[in-house]
Coordinates of N, CA, C and O in Angstrom, one line a residue:
X149 N 38.0 130.7 57.0 CA 38.1 130.4 55.5 C 37.8 129.0 55.2 O 37.2 128.7 54.2
X150 N 38.3 128.1 56.0 CA 38.2 126.6 55.7 C 36.7 126.2 55.7 O 36.3 125.3 55.0
X151 N 35.9 126.9 56.5 CA 34.5 126.5 56.7 C 33.6 127.4 55.7 O 32.4 127.2 55.7
X152 N 34.3 128.3 55.0 CA 33.6 129.1 54.0 C 32.5 130.0 54.7 O 31.3 130.0 54.2
X153 N 32.8 130.6 55.8 CA 31.9 131.4 56.6 C 32.7 132.7 57.0 O 33.9 132.7 56.9
X154 N 31.9 133.7 57.4 CA 32.6 134.9 57.9 C 33.1 134.8 59.3 O 32.7 133.9 60.0
X155 N 34.1 135.6 59.6 CA 34.7 135.6 60.9 C 33.7 135.9 62.0 O 33.7 135.3 63.0
X156 N 32.8 136.8 61.7 CA 31.8 137.2 62.6 C 30.8 136.1 62.9 O 30.3 135.9 64.0
X157 N 30.4 135.3 61.9 CA 29.6 134.2 62.0 C 30.2 133.1 63.0 O 29.6 132.6 63.9
X158 N 31.5 132.9 62.7 CA 32.2 131.9 63.5 C 32.3 132.4 65.0 O 32.1 131.6 65.9
X159 N 32.5 133.7 65.1 CA 32.6 134.3 66.5 C 31.3 134.1 67.2 O 31.3 133.8 68.4
X160 N 30.2 134.3 66.6 CA 28.8 134.1 67.2 C 28.6 132.6 67.6 O 27.9 132.4 68.6
X161 N 29.2 131.7 66.9 CA 29.1 130.3 67.3 C 29.9 130.1 68.5 O 29.5 129.4 69.4
X162 N 31.1 130.6 68.5 CA 32.0 130.4 69.7 C 31.5 131.0 71.0 O 31.7 130.4 72.0
X163 N 30.8 132.1 70.9 CA 30.3 132.8 72.1 C 29.0 132.2 72.5 O 28.5 132.5 73.6
X164 N 28.4 131.4 71.7 CA 27.1 130.8 72.0 C 25.9 131.7 71.6 O 24.8 131.4 71.9
X165 N 26.2 132.8 70.9 CA 25.1 133.7 70.5 C 24.2 133.0 69.5 O 23.0 133.2 69.5
X166 N 24.8 132.2 68.6 CA 24.1 131.5 67.6 C 24.5 130.0 67.7 O 25.6 129.7 68.1
X167 N 23.6 129.1 67.2 CA 23.9 127.7 67.2 C 24.5 127.4 65.8 O 23.9 127.7 64.8
X168 N 25.6 126.6 65.8 CA 26.2 126.2 64.6 C 25.3 125.3 63.8 O 24.8 124.3 64.4
X169 N 25.0 125.5 62.6 CA 24.1 124.6 61.8 C 24.8 123.3 61.7 O 26.1 123.2 61.6
X170 N 24.0 122.2 61.6 CA 24.6 120.8 61.6 C 25.6 120.6 60.5 O 26.7 120.1 60.7
X171 N 25.3 121.1 59.3 CA 26.3 120.9 58.2 C 27.6 121.6 58.5 O 28.7 121.0 58.2
X172 N 27.6 122.7 59.1 CA 28.9 123.4 59.4 C 29.5 122.7 60.6 O 30.8 122.6 60.7
X173 N 28.7 122.1 61.5 CA 29.3 121.4 62.6 C 30.0 120.2 62.1 O 31.2 119.8 62.5
X174 N 29.5 119.5 61.1 CA 30.1 118.3 60.5 C 31.4 118.8 59.8 O 32.4 118.1 60.0
X175 N 31.4 119.8 59.1 CA 32.6 120.4 58.4 C 33.6 120.7 59.4 O 34.8 120.4 59.3
X176 N 33.2 121.4 60.5 CA 34.1 121.7 61.6 C 34.8 120.5 62.2 O 36.1 120.5 62.4
X177 N 34.0 119.5 62.5 CA 34.6 118.3 63.1 C 35.6 117.6 62.2 O 36.6 117.1 62.6
X178 N 35.2 117.5 60.9 CA 36.0 116.8 59.9 C 37.3 117.6 59.7 O 38.4 117.1 59.6
X179 N 37.2 119.0 59.7 CA 38.4 119.8 59.5 C 39.3 119.8 60.7 O 40.6 119.7 60.6
X180 N 38.8 119.7 61.9 CA 39.6 119.8 63.1 C 39.9 118.4 63.7 O 40.6 118.3 64.7
X181 N 39.4 117.4 63.1 CA 39.6 116.0 63.5 C 39.2 115.7 64.9 O 39.9 115.1 65.7
X182 N 38.0 116.2 65.2 CA 37.4 115.8 66.5 C 36.0 115.2 66.3 O 35.4 115.4 65.3
X183 N 35.5 114.5 67.3 CA 34.2 113.8 67.1 C 33.1 114.8 67.4 O 33.3 115.9 68.0
X184 N 31.9 114.5 67.0 CA 30.8 115.3 67.3 C 30.6 115.3 68.8 O 30.3 116.4 69.4
X185 N 30.7 114.2 69.5 CA 30.6 114.2 71.0 C 31.5 115.1 71.6 O 31.2 115.8 72.6
X186 N 32.8 115.2 71.1 CA 33.7 116.2 71.7 C 33.3 117.6 71.4 O 33.3 118.5 72.3
X187 N 32.9 117.9 70.2 CA 32.5 119.3 69.8 C 31.3 119.7 70.6 O 31.1 120.9 70.9
X188 N 30.4 118.8 70.9 CA 29.1 119.1 71.6 C 29.3 119.1 73.1 O 28.4 119.4 73.9
X189 N 30.5 118.8 73.6 CA 30.8 118.8 75.0 C 30.4 117.6 75.8 O 30.3 117.6 77.0
X190 N 30.1 116.4 75.1 CA 29.7 115.2 75.7 C 30.9 114.4 76.2 O 30.7 113.4 77.0
X191 N 32.1 114.7 75.7 CA 33.2 113.9 76.1 C 34.5 114.8 76.0 O 34.4 115.8 75.3
X192 N 35.5 114.4 76.8 CA 36.8 115.2 76.7 C 37.7 114.4 75.7 O 38.8 114.9 75.5
X193 N 37.3 113.3 75.2 CA 38.1 112.5 74.3 C 37.9 113.0 72.9 O 36.8 113.0 72.4
X194 N 39.0 113.4 72.2 CA 38.9 114.0 70.9 C 38.7 112.9 69.8 O 38.7 113.3 68.7
X195 N 38.7 111.6 70.1 CA 38.7 110.6 69.1 C 37.9 111.0 67.9 O 36.8 111.4 67.9
X196 N 38.6 111.0 66.8 CA 38.0 111.4 65.5 C 37.4 110.3 64.7 O 38.1 109.2 64.5
X197 N 36.2 110.4 64.3 CA 35.5 109.5 63.4 C 35.0 110.3 62.3 O 34.3 111.2 62.5
X198 N 35.5 110.0 61.1 CA 35.0 110.8 59.9 C 33.5 110.8 59.9 O 32.8 109.8 60.1
X199 N 32.9 112.0 59.7 CA 31.5 112.2 59.8 C 30.9 112.3 58.3 O 31.5 113.1 57.5
X200 N 29.8 111.6 58.1 CA 29.2 111.7 56.8 C 27.9 112.6 57.0 O 27.3 112.6 58.1
X201 N 27.5 113.3 55.9 CA 26.4 114.1 55.9 C 25.3 113.4 55.2 O 25.1 113.5 54.0
X202 N 24.5 112.5 55.9 CA 23.6 111.7 55.2 C 22.2 111.7 55.9 O 22.0 111.0 56.9
X203 N 21.3 112.6 55.5 CA 20.0 112.7 56.2 C 19.2 111.4 56.3 O 18.6 111.2 57.3
X204 N 19.2 110.6 55.3 CA 18.5 109.3 55.4 C 19.0 108.4 56.5 O 18.2 107.8 57.2
X205 N 20.3 108.3 56.6 CA 20.9 107.5 57.6 C 20.7 108.0 59.0 O 20.4 107.3 59.9
X206 N 20.8 109.3 59.1 CA 20.5 110.0 60.4 C 19.1 109.7 60.8 O 18.7 109.4 61.9
X207 N 18.2 109.9 59.8 CA 16.7 109.6 60.1 C 16.5 108.2 60.6 O 15.6 108.0 61.5
X208 N 17.1 107.2 60.0 CA 17.0 105.8 60.4 C 17.4 105.7 61.9 O 16.8 104.9 62.6
X209 N 18.5 106.3 62.2 CA 19.0 106.2 63.6 C 18.0 106.9 64.6 O 17.8 106.4 65.7
X210 N 17.5 108.0 64.2 CA 16.5 108.7 65.0 C 15.3 107.8 65.3 O 14.8 107.7 66.4
X211 N 14.8 107.2 64.2 CA 13.7 106.3 64.3 C 14.0 105.1 65.2 O 13.2 104.7 66.0
X212 N 15.2 104.6 65.1 CA 15.6 103.4 65.9 C 15.6 103.8 67.4 O 15.2 103.1 68.3
X213 N 16.1 105.0 67.7 CA 16.2 105.5 69.1 C 14.7 105.7 69.6 O 14.4 105.2 70.7
X214 N 13.9 106.3 68.8 CA 12.5 106.5 69.2 C 11.8 105.2 69.5 O 11.1 105.0 70.5
X215 N 12.0 104.2 68.6 CA 11.4 102.9 68.8 C 11.9 102.2 70.0 O 11.2 101.5 70.7
X216 N 13.2 102.3 70.2 CA 13.8 101.7 71.4 C 13.1 102.1 72.7 O 12.9 101.4 73.6
X217 N 12.7 103.4 72.7 CA 12.1 103.9 73.9 C 10.5 103.8 73.8 O 9.8 104.4 74.6
X218 N 10.1 103.1 72.7 CA 8.6 102.9 72.5 C 7.8 104.1 72.6 O 6.8 104.2 73.2
X219 N 8.3 105.1 71.8 CA 7.6 106.4 71.7 C 7.0 106.6 70.3 O 7.5 106.2 69.3
X220 N 5.8 107.3 70.3 CA 5.3 107.7 69.0 C 6.1 108.9 68.5 O 6.9 109.5 69.3
X221 N 5.9 109.2 67.3 CA 6.6 110.4 66.8 C 6.2 111.7 67.6 O 7.0 112.5 67.9
X222 N 4.9 111.7 68.0 CA 4.5 112.9 68.7 C 5.1 112.9 70.1 O 5.5 114.0 70.6
X223 N 5.1 111.8 70.8 CA 5.8 111.7 72.1 C 7.2 112.1 72.0 O 7.7 112.9 72.9
X224 N 7.9 111.6 71.1 CA 9.3 111.9 70.9 C 9.5 113.4 70.6 O 10.4 114.0 71.2
X225 N 8.7 113.9 69.7 CA 8.8 115.3 69.3 C 8.6 116.2 70.6 O 9.3 117.2 70.8
X226 N 7.5 115.9 71.3 CA 7.2 116.6 72.5 C 8.4 116.6 73.5 O 8.7 117.6 74.1
X227 N 9.1 115.5 73.6 CA 10.2 115.4 74.5 C 11.4 116.3 74.2 O 12.2 116.6 75.1
X228 N 11.5 116.7 72.9 CA 12.5 117.6 72.6 C 12.0 119.0 72.0 O 12.7 119.7 71.4
X229 N 10.8 119.2 72.4 CA 10.1 120.5 72.1 C 10.1 120.8 70.6 O 10.5 121.9 70.1
X230 N 9.6 119.9 69.8 CA 9.3 120.1 68.4 C 8.0 119.5 68.0 O 7.2 119.1 68.9
X231 N 7.7 119.4 66.7 CA 6.5 118.8 66.3 C 6.7 117.4 65.7 O 7.8 117.1 65.3
X232 N 5.6 116.7 65.6 CA 5.6 115.4 65.0 C 6.0 115.4 63.6 O 6.8 114.6 63.1
X233 N 5.6 116.5 62.8 CA 6.0 116.6 61.4 C 7.5 116.8 61.3 O 8.1 116.3 60.3
X234 N 8.2 117.4 62.2 CA 9.6 117.6 62.1 C 10.3 116.2 62.3 O 11.2 115.9 61.5
X235 N 9.8 115.5 63.3 CA 10.4 114.1 63.5 C 10.1 113.3 62.3 O 11.0 112.5 61.8
X236 N 9.0 113.3 61.7 CA 8.6 112.5 60.5 C 9.6 112.9 59.4 O 10.1 112.0 58.7
X237 N 9.8 114.2 59.2 CA 10.7 114.6 58.1 C 12.1 114.1 58.4 O 12.8 113.7 57.5
X238 N 12.6 114.2 59.6 CA 13.9 113.7 60.0 C 14.0 112.2 59.7 O 14.9 111.7 59.0
X239 N 13.0 111.4 60.2 CA 13.0 110.0 60.0 C 13.0 109.6 58.6 O 13.5 108.5 58.2
X240 N 12.4 110.3 57.7 CA 12.3 110.0 56.3 C 13.4 110.6 55.5 O 13.4 110.5 54.3
X241 N 14.3 111.3 56.2 CA 15.5 111.8 55.5 C 15.1 113.0 54.6 O 15.9 113.4 53.7
X242 N 14.0 113.7 54.9 CA 13.6 114.9 54.1 C 14.3 116.1 54.5 O 14.5 117.1 53.7
X243 N 14.7 116.2 55.8 CA 15.4 117.4 56.3 C 16.6 116.9 57.2 O 16.5 115.9 57.8
X244 N 17.6 117.7 57.2 CA 18.8 117.3 58.0 C 18.5 117.9 59.4 O 17.9 118.9 59.6
X245 N 18.9 117.1 60.4 CA 18.6 117.5 61.8 C 19.2 118.8 62.2 O 20.3 119.1 61.7
X246 N 18.5 119.6 62.9 CA 19.1 120.8 63.5 C 20.0 120.5 64.6 O 19.7 119.5 65.4
X247 N 21.1 121.2 64.8 CA 22.0 120.9 65.8 C 21.4 120.9 67.2 O 21.7 120.1 68.1
X248 N 20.5 121.8 67.5 CA 19.8 121.9 68.8 C 19.0 120.7 69.1 O 19.1 120.2 70.2
X249 N 18.3 120.1 68.1 CA 17.6 118.9 68.3 C 18.5 117.7 68.5 O 18.2 116.8 69.3
X250 N 19.6 117.6 67.7 CA 20.6 116.6 67.9 C 21.1 116.6 69.3 O 21.1 115.6 70.0
X251 N 21.4 117.8 69.8 CA 22.0 117.9 71.2 C 20.9 117.5 72.2 O 21.2 116.7 73.1
X252 N 19.7 117.9 72.0 CA 18.6 117.5 72.9 C 18.4 116.0 73.0 O 18.2 115.5 74.0
X253 N 18.4 115.4 71.8 CA 18.2 114.0 71.7 C 19.3 113.3 72.5 O 19.1 112.3 73.3
X254 N 20.5 113.7 72.2 CA 21.7 113.1 72.9 C 21.6 113.2 74.4 O 21.9 112.3 75.1
X255 N 21.3 114.4 74.9 CA 21.2 114.7 76.3 C 20.1 113.9 77.0 O 20.3 113.3 78.0
X256 N 18.9 114.0 76.4 CA 17.7 113.4 77.0 C 17.8 111.9 77.0 O 17.4 111.3 78.0
X257 N 18.3 111.3 75.9 CA 18.3 109.8 75.8 C 19.7 109.2 76.0 O 19.8 108.0 75.8
X258 N 20.6 110.1 76.4 CA 22.0 109.6 76.7 C 22.5 108.8 75.5 O 23.0 107.7 75.7
X259 N 22.4 109.4 74.3 CA 22.9 108.8 73.1 C 24.1 109.5 72.5 O 24.1 110.8 72.5
X260 N 25.0 108.8 72.0 CA 26.2 109.5 71.4 C 25.8 110.1 70.0 O 25.1 109.5 69.2
X261 N 26.2 111.4 69.8 CA 25.9 112.1 68.6 C 26.7 111.4 67.5 O 26.2 111.3 66.3
X262 N 27.9 110.8 67.7 CA 28.6 110.1 66.7 C 27.9 108.9 66.3 O 27.9 108.5 65.1
X263 N 27.2 108.2 67.2 CA 26.4 107.0 66.8 C 25.3 107.5 65.8 O 25.1 106.8 64.8
X264 N 24.7 108.6 66.1 CA 23.5 109.0 65.2 C 24.0 109.2 63.8 O 23.3 108.9 62.8
X265 N 25.2 109.7 63.6 CA 25.7 110.0 62.2 C 26.5 109.0 61.6 O 26.7 109.0 60.4
X266 N 26.9 107.9 62.3 CA 27.7 106.9 61.7 C 26.9 105.8 61.1 O 26.0 105.3 61.7
X267 N 27.3 105.4 59.9 CA 26.5 104.3 59.2 C 26.9 102.9 59.7 O 26.1 102.0 59.6
X268 N 28.0 102.8 60.3 CA 28.5 101.4 60.7 C 28.0 101.0 62.1 O 28.1 99.8 62.4
X269 N 27.5 101.9 62.9 CA 27.0 101.6 64.2 C 25.6 101.0 64.1 O 24.7 101.7 63.7
X270 N 25.4 99.8 64.6 CA 24.1 99.2 64.6 C 23.4 99.3 65.9 O 22.1 99.4 65.9
X271 N 24.1 99.2 67.0 CA 23.5 99.3 68.3 C 23.4 100.7 68.8 O 24.2 101.6 68.5
X272 N 22.3 101.0 69.6 CA 22.2 102.4 70.2 C 23.3 102.5 71.2 O 23.5 101.7 72.1
X273 N 24.2 103.5 71.0 CA 25.3 103.7 71.8 C 25.1 104.8 72.9 O 24.7 105.9 72.5
X274 N 25.3 104.5 74.1 CA 25.0 105.4 75.2 C 26.2 106.4 75.2 O 27.3 106.1 75.0
X275 N 25.9 107.6 75.6 CA 26.9 108.7 75.7 C 27.4 108.8 77.1 O 26.7 108.5 78.0

């Protein structure tokens, strides 16, 4: 009820049948007071950092990560099995990142998901 979703939808997220959409993941973390890194299984530490839902800010972080690794949008997109236009839309804040792509970026580039969504973090933070 707190996430405004059906019990069956929540159950499919828990079993891994479906991937939780990013907006619901943010709501879940904020409601349960856990970090994104904890919810995604990157850490056992529950440290809670309030999460903001800001596509433009997230896009800037994605661009910063891509540039740190000296990749074109196409190279970065290929590395996480998507298209250049998806990365462009993310970087320009036109679309909110999909949870699966956030997860893949964090795993592949060893980046904290909390870093990607936090506005106060300036440096790329390793996970």
